[in-house]
Structures are given as structure tokens and as C-alpha cells.
Amino acid sequence: MFTQYLSTFFYSLLGICMAIAGIEAIKDKSNPARIGTGFFWFILALLFIFGDLIPKAISGALVLVLGLLSLFKQVKVGKIAEIDASRASEYAKKLGIWLFLPSIVLALSAILVGSLTNWGGQIAIGIGAALALIVAMIETRAPIKLVYNDTQRMFRTMGTAGMLPQMLAMLGSVFTAAGVGTLVAKAVSGAFPTGNKLLGVTLYCIAMALFTIIMGNAFAAFAVITAAIGVPFVIAQGGSPVVVATLGMTAGYCGTLVTPMAANFNSLPVAFLEMKDQWGVIKQQLPIAVILLVLHIILMYILAF
Amino acid sequence: MSYLPLLGVLIILLGFALKWDTFAVVIIAAFVTPLLAGMSITKVLTLLGQSFLDNRMVSLYFLVLPMIGLVESHGLRQVAINAIKKLKRATPGKVLSAYMLIREVLNALGISLNGQIAFVRPLVAPMATASAASYKLSDADKELLKGRSAAVDNLGNFFSQNCFMASSGVLLISSTMKSLKHGVSPLQIALYSIPFAVITFILTYVYNYLMDKRLAVKEEA
């Protein structure tokens, strides 16, 4: 019960920050899509604060509205005020390495709460984030106005890209409910036998990398491939879920290293660095990616069983 | 059982390949797939709402943002830049490996810097090239050093980010596994992410070492 209240509290806190982002987005007169962007954040705020009370079908319709707003280019980051450079360099001198203290507090307190209590990871992260913010506020002696401003700046900068991981996880749940995983599993098991552990691990890791190469996004591949191959071919043979899932995701990252679809990582640097070869970054990553993928198969097989 | 729902996967593949609005493509696929599986509109919307709520924990990493924003506006980037500037410019390989180590440690603490834009372009790639000043670099070598600098940032970034339990990757894994009925905690995921953060560092270190060797041999020849 206590943890239930606490997680509702943290989701509401998140919702309030989203509402703040919405208010500031609407105030940004330079943004031609300021109304749509404001609505985007307000709908999210509503879903995070009152999600448990709103009928699920209405929440679903609101999610659909989020998608339509983005589809019709009505969500834009807009103009966000730059960081005050003089304050930044003043405190960089004053605090130096101590600026990393809040992050260390966050990591340590989240690990402590996570391992000493049975409240679950969400509460641990919430408590860690709160403590870290307090430490940061004390050491920077920042006025509340500045905290408010930095929060809205960070949230607005994230935009739809920041919400994408949750949407991909949602898609995974929907795929599972619609039986997509079972269908793919059936197709795959027509071609490969399910009984062999090493074959299962190999199949899963390679499928994660391949799907990521095609889609350019390991997060998107994870839900589909884990439901379709990871669970029936590895976990169902007695593989440890945490090993399979954790290494499955990074097996996907091996695919990210070699795909031009992951433009942010592999194409943008080519442009930034004024390189001649479009494949210059990928070529440097390819040998390591192949070795890492093989090591993923070996290590998953050893650790999971 | 009909194979129609597989069109949902096709929507995702096509949408990503044709670079449509990613966010919209995901939601449209989530809407269309259960329709193809024969669910009614109301049922589909209910499923969509329920799945959104069930996966709220993935967005919990936003909770860290107020703190990150605050330290950022108080010079976090400058401090990181100063630290990287202090790296010994012995050889290009050593500069890159040292940068990778810094990147991995910061990532494990949840400080995900925009490496390619904020560090590789203005700082790391020029430093790697400068530390090779005594070598006779061909144009191909210079191109290689640029590509390697970007590669090192990606390698360090990818394989260490999940060591931080409040990262979006860890939360996505945890939330997805919960909906697949094989729940795993974020802390466990972060723990099992450590081996590949270490392995990737060692591999990249050797890879950079071999590059140094090759560049040095060229100089003697």
C-alpha cells in the first residue's frame, strides 16, 4: 500500500513537471506549433497524474491524440533560453568536481534503496532523484526560479524523443496482447527446433542485431524479438530472464553500431567531422561489433544457464 | 489464427525505413495491430490506455532531469571539458581510450552527455589528431582518426548506459519483461550490464593500441 502511494506520488510529480513544460511551451510565442506542443505536455501531465482514475479507453484515445499531434507536426521544441554562461563558468570554478556529487548521491541512494528494501526499482529511482536534486540545490544555492527554469528547459528539450522509449514499451505490450509474439514464434519455430539452448541463444542475439540493423533502433526491436524468440527459445528452456533481457538489449546495440539507419550515431558524426567516407564511422565500429556479438552469444549461454 | 497482426511489424519497419515521424509511427502501429487481430475500437483504445499506464515507469528517468539541468546550468559541461583537456596527449590511441573511460564512468552515474556534438567534434577528434603530430599522417589516416573518435564515443556510450539503473534502456527492459511475465528489477539489469561495459572497454583499448602501433610503424618506414 505504502509503495503504491509513493509511486503514485512520483508519477504525479513527473506530471506536474510536464504541466510546467506545457505552460512554458504555450508562452513561447516564437514557436508556430506552440498550442499543439502545449497540449502534448498537458495530455501527458493528465495521464501521469490522473491515469489511474481516467477510464482506460479515454486514456487510449488521448494517447492516439499524442500520436496525431506529432504526425501533423504540431509538437515542436521551440526556442529554449540558453544557459547563463557567466553563472555556469563561475560555478564550474567554484564547485569543480563537486558538480558530480548529486549524480553520485543519486546512483548510491538508488542502489541502496533498491537492494535494502523490497519497494522496487521505481521507488528507489524516485527517492534517489529527489535526494540528488536536494543536494544539487544546496551546493549551487540556486533560487527556486532557476530550478523551475532548468526543469522546464530539460523537459521541453526532450520533447517527443524523450517519450519514445515508453511508447515503444507500450507497443511491445500491445504486440503481446495482439499475439504478434506468438505469431513470429510460430513462424520461427517452423524453421528452427526449440529444444537446443545454444541454438536458441544464437538465434535470439542475431535476431536482436538484425532487427536493430533494419529499424535502426534496439529499443523497438527489443519488445518484438524478446517476445517472439527470447522467451520461447531461451527463457522457456530455463534461461535466467535478467541475463537474457540485459544481454539481449546490448546484442541489439551491436546492430546499432553497423546500421546507417541509426543516423544520430553513425551519419551525423560523418557530417560534423567533415569526413569524406559516408561509411567511415561504421567501418571503424564493424570489427568490434562482430566480436561483441559473438561474445554476447557465448556469455549469454554461460550466464543464463 | 490469422497472420494479419504481423502487418503491425511491417508498419514499424516501413515507417522507420522511410523516416516517417517515429513517434507517430509507433502509436499508429500500436493502434492498427490489435484492430487487425480483430478487436473492437473500444477494446483497442482500452488496451492502448492500459499499456500506456503499465509502462509509465519507462519515463521515470525524466525525474532525474531537474537535477541534471541544475548542475548543467552550473558548469557541469565546463568541468567535463577541462577534465578531458587535461588528458595526456601521448598517442591518439591513449587519448581515445582515456576519453572512453571518462565517458563510461559518467554514463554509469547517469550523466549522458551529448558526446558526438559536445565532445567528439570540438575536443576529442582534434586532440587525437594533435597527439599524432609527430607521425606522418596520410589523408586516409586522418579520416581513420576521425572515424575512430566517433566510434569510441558510440562504443563507450552504448555499452555503459545500462549500468545506470534509472536509464531509459534499463527501464524499458524492466517494463517490457514485466509485461512478458518475467519481471526483472532495474538494479539487477544494471548489475548484469557491467560485464559488457568492461569487455567493450578492454576490446576498444586493444583496438586503439593496435592503431597506435600501426601509425608508429608507418612513421619509421
XYZ file of N, CA and C in Angstrom, chain B residues 148 204-215:
39
model
N 37.455 6.856 -35.943
C 37.718 6.156 -34.683
C 37.226 6.981 -33.490
N 38.139 -2.171 -26.946
C 38.433 -0.909 -27.624
C 39.844 -0.444 -27.296
N 40.278 -0.686 -26.046
C 41.632 -0.319 -25.645
C 42.662 -1.035 -26.535
N 42.472 -2.340 -26.709
C 43.387 -3.121 -27.553
C 43.329 -2.622 -29.000
N 42.112 -2.373 -29.461
C 41.873 -1.874 -30.823
C 42.643 -0.556 -31.040
N 42.576 0.346 -30.056
C 43.283 1.626 -30.164
C 44.797 1.433 -30.080
N 45.197 0.481 -29.227
C 46.619 0.180 -29.071
C 47.206 -0.289 -30.403
N 46.466 -1.186 -31.076
C 46.918 -1.695 -32.372
C 47.011 -0.570 -33.402
N 46.072 0.380 -33.305
C 46.102 1.519 -34.231
C 47.367 2.351 -34.000
N 47.675 2.610 -32.717
C 48.897 3.350 -32.381
C 50.120 2.679 -32.978
N 50.187 1.347 -32.799
C 51.319 0.575 -33.312
C 51.480 0.782 -34.804
N 50.341 0.670 -35.505
C 50.395 0.757 -36.957
C 50.851 2.150 -37.395
N 50.318 3.176 -36.736
C 50.698 4.541 -37.104
C 52.175 4.770 -36.822
